[in-house]
PDB file of C-alpha atoms in Angstrom:
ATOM      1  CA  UNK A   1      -1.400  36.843 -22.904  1.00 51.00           C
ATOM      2  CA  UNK A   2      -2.050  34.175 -25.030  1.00 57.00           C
ATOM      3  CA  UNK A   3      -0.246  31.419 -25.355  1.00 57.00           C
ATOM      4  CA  UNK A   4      -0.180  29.523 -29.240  1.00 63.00           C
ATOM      5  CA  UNK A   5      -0.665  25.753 -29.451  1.00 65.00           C
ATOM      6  CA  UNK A   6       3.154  24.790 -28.662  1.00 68.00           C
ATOM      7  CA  UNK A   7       3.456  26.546 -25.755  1.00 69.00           C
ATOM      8  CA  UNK A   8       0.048  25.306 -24.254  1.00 67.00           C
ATOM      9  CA  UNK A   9       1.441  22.143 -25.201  1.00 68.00           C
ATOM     10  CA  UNK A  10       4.762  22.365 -23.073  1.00 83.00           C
ATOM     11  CA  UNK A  11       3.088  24.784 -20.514  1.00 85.00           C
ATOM     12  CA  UNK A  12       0.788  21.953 -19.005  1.00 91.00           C
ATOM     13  CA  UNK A  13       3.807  19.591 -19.017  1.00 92.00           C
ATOM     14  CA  UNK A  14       5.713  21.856 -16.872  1.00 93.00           C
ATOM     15  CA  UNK A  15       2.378  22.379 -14.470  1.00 94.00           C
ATOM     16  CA  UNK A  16       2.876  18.871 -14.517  1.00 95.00           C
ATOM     17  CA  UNK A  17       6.352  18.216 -13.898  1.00 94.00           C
ATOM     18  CA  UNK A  18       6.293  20.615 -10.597  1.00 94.00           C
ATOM     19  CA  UNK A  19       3.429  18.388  -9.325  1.00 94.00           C
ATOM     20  CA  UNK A  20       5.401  15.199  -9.941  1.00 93.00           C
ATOM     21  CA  UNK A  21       8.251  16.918  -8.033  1.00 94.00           C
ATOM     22  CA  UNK A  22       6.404  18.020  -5.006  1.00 94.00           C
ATOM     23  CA  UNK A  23       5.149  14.964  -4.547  1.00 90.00           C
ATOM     24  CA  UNK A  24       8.359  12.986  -4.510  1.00 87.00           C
ATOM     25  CA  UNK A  25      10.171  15.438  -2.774  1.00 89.00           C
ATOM     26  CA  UNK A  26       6.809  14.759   0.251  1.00 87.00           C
ATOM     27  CA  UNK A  27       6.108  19.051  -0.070  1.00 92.00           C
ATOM     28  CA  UNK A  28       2.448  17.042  -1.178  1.00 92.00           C
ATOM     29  CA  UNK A  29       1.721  14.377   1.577  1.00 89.00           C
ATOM     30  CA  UNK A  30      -0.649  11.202   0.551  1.00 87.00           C
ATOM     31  CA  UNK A  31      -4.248  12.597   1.080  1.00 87.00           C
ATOM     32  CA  UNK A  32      -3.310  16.073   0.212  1.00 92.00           C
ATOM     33  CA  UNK A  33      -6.139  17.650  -1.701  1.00 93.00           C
ATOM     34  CA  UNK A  34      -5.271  19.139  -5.212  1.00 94.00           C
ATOM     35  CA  UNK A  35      -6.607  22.109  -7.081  1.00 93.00           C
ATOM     36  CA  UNK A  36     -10.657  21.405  -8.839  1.00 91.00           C
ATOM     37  CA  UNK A  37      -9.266  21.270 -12.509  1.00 92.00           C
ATOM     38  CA  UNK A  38     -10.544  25.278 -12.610  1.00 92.00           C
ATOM     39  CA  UNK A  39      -9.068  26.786  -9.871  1.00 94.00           C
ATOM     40  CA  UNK A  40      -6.083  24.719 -11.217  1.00 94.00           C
ATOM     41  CA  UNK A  41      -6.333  26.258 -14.662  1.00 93.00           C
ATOM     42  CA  UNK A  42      -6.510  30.022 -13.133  1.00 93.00           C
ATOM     43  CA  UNK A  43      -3.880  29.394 -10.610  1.00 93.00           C
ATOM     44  CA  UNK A  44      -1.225  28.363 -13.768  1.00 93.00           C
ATOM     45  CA  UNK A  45      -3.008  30.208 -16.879  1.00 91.00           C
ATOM     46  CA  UNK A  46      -3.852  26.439 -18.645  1.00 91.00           C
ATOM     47  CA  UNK A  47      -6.611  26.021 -20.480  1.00 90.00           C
ATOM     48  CA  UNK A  48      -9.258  23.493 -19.018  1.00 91.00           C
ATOM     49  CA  UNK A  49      -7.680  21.140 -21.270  1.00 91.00           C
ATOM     50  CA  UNK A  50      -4.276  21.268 -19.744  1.00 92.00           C
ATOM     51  CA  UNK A  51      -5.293  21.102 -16.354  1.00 93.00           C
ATOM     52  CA  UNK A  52      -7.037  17.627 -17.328  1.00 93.00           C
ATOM     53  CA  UNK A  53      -3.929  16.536 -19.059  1.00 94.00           C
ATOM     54  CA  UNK A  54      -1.622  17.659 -15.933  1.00 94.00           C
ATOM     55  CA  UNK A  55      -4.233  15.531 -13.084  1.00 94.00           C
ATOM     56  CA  UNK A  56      -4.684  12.975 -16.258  1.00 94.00           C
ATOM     57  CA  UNK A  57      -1.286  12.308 -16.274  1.00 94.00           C
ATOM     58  CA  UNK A  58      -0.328  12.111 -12.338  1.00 94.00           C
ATOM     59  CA  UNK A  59      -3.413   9.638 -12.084  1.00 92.00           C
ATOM     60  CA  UNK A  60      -2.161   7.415 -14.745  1.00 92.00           C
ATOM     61  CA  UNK A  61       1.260   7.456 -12.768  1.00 89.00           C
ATOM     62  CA  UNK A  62      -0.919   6.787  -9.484  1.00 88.00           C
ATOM     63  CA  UNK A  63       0.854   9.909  -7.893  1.00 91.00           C
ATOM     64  CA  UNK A  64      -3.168  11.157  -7.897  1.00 93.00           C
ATOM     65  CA  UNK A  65      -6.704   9.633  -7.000  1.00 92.00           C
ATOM     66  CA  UNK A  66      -9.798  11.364  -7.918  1.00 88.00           C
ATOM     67  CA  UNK A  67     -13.286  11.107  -6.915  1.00 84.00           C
ATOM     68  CA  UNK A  68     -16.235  12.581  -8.718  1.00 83.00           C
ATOM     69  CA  UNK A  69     -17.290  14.975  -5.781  1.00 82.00           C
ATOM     70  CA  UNK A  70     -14.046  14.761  -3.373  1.00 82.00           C
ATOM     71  CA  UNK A  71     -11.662  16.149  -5.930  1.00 88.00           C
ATOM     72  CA  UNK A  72      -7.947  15.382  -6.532  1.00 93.00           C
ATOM     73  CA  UNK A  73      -6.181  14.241  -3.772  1.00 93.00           C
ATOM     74  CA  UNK A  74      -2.439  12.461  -3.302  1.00 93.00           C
ATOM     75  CA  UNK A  75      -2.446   9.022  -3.436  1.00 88.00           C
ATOM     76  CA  UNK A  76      -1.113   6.718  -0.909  1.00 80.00           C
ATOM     77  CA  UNK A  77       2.485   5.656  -2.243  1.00 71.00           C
ATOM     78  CA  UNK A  78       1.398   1.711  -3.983  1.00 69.00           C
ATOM     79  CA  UNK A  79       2.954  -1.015  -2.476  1.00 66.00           C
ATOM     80  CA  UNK A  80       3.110  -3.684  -5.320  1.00 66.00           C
ATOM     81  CA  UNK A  81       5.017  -7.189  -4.886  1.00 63.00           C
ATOM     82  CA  UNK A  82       4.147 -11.106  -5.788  1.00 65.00           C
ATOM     83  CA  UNK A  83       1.926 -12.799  -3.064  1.00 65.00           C
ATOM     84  CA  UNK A  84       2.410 -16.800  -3.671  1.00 66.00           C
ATOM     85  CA  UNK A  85       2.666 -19.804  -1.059  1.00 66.00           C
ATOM     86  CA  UNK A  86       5.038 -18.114   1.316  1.00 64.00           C
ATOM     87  CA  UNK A  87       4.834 -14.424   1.042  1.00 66.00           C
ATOM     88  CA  UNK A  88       7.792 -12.857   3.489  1.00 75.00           C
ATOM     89  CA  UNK A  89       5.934  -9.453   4.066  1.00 79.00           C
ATOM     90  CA  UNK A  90       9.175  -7.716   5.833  1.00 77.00           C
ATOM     91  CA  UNK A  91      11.384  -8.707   2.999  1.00 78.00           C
ATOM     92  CA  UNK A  92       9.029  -7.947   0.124  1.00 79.00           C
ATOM     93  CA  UNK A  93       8.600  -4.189   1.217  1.00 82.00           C
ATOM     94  CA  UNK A  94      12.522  -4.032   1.876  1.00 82.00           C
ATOM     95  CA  UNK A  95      13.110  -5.096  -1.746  1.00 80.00           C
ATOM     96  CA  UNK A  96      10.460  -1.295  -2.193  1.00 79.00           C
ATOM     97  CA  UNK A  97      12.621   0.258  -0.171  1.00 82.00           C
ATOM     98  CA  UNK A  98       9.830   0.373   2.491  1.00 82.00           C
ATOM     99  CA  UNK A  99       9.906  -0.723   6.283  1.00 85.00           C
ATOM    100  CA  UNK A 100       7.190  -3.432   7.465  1.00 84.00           C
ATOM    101  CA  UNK A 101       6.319  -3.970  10.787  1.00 85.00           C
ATOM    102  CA  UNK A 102       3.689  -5.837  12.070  1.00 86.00           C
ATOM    103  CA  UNK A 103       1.211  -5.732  15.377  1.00 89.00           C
ATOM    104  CA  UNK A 104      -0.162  -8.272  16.853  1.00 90.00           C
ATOM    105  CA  UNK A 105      -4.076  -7.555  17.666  1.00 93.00           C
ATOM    106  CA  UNK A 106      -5.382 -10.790  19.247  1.00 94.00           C
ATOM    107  CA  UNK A 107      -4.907 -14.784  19.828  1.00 94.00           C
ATOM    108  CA  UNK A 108      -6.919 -17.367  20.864  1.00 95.00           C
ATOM    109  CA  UNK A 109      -6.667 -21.484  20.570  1.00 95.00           C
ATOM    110  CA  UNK A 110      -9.584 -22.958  18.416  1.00 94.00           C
ATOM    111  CA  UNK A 111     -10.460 -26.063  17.048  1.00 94.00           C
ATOM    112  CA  UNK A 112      -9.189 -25.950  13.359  1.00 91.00           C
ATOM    113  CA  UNK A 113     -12.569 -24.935  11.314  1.00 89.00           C
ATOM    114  CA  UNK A 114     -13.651 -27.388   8.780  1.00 91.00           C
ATOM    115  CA  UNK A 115     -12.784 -25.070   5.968  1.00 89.00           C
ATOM    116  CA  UNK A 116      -9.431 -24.620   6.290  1.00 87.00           C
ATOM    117  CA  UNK A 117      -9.204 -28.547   7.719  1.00 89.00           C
ATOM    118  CA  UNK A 118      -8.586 -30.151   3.705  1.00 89.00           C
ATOM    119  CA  UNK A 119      -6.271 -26.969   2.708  1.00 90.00           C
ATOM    120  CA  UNK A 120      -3.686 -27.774   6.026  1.00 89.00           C
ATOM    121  CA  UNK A 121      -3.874 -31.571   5.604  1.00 92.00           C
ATOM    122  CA  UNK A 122      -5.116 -31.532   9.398  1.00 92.00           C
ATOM    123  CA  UNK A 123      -8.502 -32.874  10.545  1.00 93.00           C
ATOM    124  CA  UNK A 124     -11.293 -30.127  11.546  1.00 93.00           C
ATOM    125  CA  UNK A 125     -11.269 -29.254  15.327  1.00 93.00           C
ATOM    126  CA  UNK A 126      -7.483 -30.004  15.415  1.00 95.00           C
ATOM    127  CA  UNK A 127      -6.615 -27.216  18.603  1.00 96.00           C
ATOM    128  CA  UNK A 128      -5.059 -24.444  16.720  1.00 95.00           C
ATOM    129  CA  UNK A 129      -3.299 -20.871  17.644  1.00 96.00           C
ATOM    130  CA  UNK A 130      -4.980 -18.323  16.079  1.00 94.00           C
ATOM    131  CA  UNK A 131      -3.126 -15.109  15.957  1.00 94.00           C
ATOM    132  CA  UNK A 132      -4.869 -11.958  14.374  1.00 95.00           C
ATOM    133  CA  UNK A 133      -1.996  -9.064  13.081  1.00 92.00           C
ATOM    134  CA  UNK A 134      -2.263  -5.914  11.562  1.00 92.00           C
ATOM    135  CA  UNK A 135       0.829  -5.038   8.966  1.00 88.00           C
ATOM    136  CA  UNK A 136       2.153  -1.778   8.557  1.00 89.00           C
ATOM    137  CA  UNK A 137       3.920  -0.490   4.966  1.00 85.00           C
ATOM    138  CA  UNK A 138       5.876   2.856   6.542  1.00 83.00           C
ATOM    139  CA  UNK A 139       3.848   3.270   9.052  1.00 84.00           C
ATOM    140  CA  UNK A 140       0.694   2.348   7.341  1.00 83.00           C
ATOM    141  CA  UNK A 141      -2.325   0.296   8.107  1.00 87.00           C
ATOM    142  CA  UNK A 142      -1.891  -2.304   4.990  1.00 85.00           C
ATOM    143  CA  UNK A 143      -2.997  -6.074   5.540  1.00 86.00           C
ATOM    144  CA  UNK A 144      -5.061  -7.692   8.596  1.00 91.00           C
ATOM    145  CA  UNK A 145      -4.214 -11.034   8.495  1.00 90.00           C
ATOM    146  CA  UNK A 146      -5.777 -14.372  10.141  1.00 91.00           C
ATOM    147  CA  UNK A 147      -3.147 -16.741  11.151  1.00 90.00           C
ATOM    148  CA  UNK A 148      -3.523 -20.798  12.289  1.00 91.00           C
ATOM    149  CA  UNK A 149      -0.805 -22.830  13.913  1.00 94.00           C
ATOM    150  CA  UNK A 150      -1.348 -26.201  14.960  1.00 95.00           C
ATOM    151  CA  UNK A 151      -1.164 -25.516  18.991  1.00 95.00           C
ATOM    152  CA  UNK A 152       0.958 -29.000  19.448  1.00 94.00           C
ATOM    153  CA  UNK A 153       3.524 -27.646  17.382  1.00 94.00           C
ATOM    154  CA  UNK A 154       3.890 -24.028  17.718  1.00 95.00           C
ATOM    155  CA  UNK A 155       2.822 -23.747  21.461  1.00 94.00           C
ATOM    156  CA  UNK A 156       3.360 -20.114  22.422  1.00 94.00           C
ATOM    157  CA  UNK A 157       4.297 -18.752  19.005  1.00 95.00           C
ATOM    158  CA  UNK A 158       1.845 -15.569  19.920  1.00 92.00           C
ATOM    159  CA  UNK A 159       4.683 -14.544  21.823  1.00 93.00           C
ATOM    160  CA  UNK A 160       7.595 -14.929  19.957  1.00 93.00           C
ATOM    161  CA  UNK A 161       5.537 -13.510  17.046  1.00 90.00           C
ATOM    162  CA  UNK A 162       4.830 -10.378  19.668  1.00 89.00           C
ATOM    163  CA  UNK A 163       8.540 -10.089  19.839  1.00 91.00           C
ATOM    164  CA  UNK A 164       9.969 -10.755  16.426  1.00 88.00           C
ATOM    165  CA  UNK A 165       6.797  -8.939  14.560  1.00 83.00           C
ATOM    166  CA  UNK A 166       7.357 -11.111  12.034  1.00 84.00           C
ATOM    167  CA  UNK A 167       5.920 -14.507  10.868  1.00 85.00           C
ATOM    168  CA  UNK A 168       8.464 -15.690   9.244  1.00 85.00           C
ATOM    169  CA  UNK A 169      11.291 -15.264  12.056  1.00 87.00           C
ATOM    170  CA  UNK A 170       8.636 -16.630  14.478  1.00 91.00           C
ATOM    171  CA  UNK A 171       8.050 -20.301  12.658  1.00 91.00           C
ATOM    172  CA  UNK A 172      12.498 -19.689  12.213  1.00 92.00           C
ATOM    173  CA  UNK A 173      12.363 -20.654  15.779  1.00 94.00           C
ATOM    174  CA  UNK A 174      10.549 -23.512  16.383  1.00 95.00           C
ATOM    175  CA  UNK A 175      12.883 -24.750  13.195  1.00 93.00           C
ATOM    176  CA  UNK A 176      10.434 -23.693  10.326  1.00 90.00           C
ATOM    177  CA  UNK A 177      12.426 -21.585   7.359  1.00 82.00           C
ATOM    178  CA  UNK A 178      10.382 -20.283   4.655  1.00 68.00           C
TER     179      UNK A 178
END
C-alpha cells in the first residue's frame, strides 16, 4: 500500500504523537532506547523521511537524545530554573513540580582558600566548614555542590544541614533567611 503525499504527511505525525504519549504517560522511561530510524520506518510503514521527522521532532522537544553510534534514546526529563545569588534548590524544583532532596557526602573545617577569600569579604585561612552535597531532582543525581561557612558562625551546621537536607533551612536556624 502506498500511501500519497498527505497521508505520509499526517502518518509520521501520528508515529509521532504515540511517542510523545508514551513518554509522558512513563510506558518509555529516560534512557530507553528507541527504534534506528529503519527499523523505525518498517515497524510503522514511514518512509525514511518520516521516521527522521518523528525522532526530529521529539529531539527538538528534548523528549529524545541521539548519538551518532548509540542511537535514540529517552532523555532525562530537563530541569530548567534561574540560578542567581541565592538559588533555593528545594523550592525551584517544587515550582517544576519536582521533589529535591539533598545528601550530604562529606565535611571538613579548612582555612578559607585565597580564592574565594575577596568573593566572601573574609581574609584567606579564615577556619571555614566545608560541607560537600550531592542534590537529587526526583531521585536523580543533579548538582555536587562545594559549600563554605565561616566555622565561628555556623559551628555545627553539617548537622543540621544532615537533618534538614536543605541549605537554606539550615542557615534559617542560626537566623540566616534567604
Amino acid at each position: 500500500m502506498t500511501l500519497d503525499k498527505q497521508e505520509q504527511n499526517e502518518h509520521w505525525r501520528h508515529v509521532y504523537r504515540s511517542f510523545r504519549v508514551q513518554i509522558e504517560a512513563g510506558e518509555l522511561q529516560p534512557g530507553d532506547a528507541l527504534p534506528t530510524l529503519s527499523r523505525l520506518a518498517d515497524l510503522h510503514g514511514l518512509t525514511a523521511h518520516g521516521a527522521r521527522k518523528v525522532m526530529a521532532r521529539l529531539r527538538n522537544e528534548g523528549r529524545v537524545e541521539s548519538w551518532q553510534g548509540v542511537g535514540h534514546r529517552v532523555s532525562e526529563k530537563r530541569v530548567t530554573y534561574r540560578i542567581d545569588n541565592r538559588p533555593q534548590f528545594n523550592s525551584n524544583l517544587a515550582r517544576l513540580g519536582q521533589r529535591g532532596d539533598t545528601q550530604l557526602l562529606a565535611t571538613r573545617t579548612i582555612g578559607l582558600p585565597t580564592r574565594f577569600s575577596d568573593a566572601m569579604g573574609l581574609p584567606p585561612g579564615t577556619r571555614m566548614i566545608q560541607t560537600e552535597v550531592l542534590r537529587f531532582a526526583d531521585g536523580r543525581p543533579l548538582v555536587l555542590a562545594q559549600n563554605f561557612f565561616p566555622a565561628d558562625r555556623f559551628g555545627g551546621i553539617e548537622v543540621v544541614l544532615s537533618q534538614t537536607q536543605s541549605v537554606s533551612k539550615a542557615l534559617a536556624t542560626y537566623g540566616v533567611t534567604v
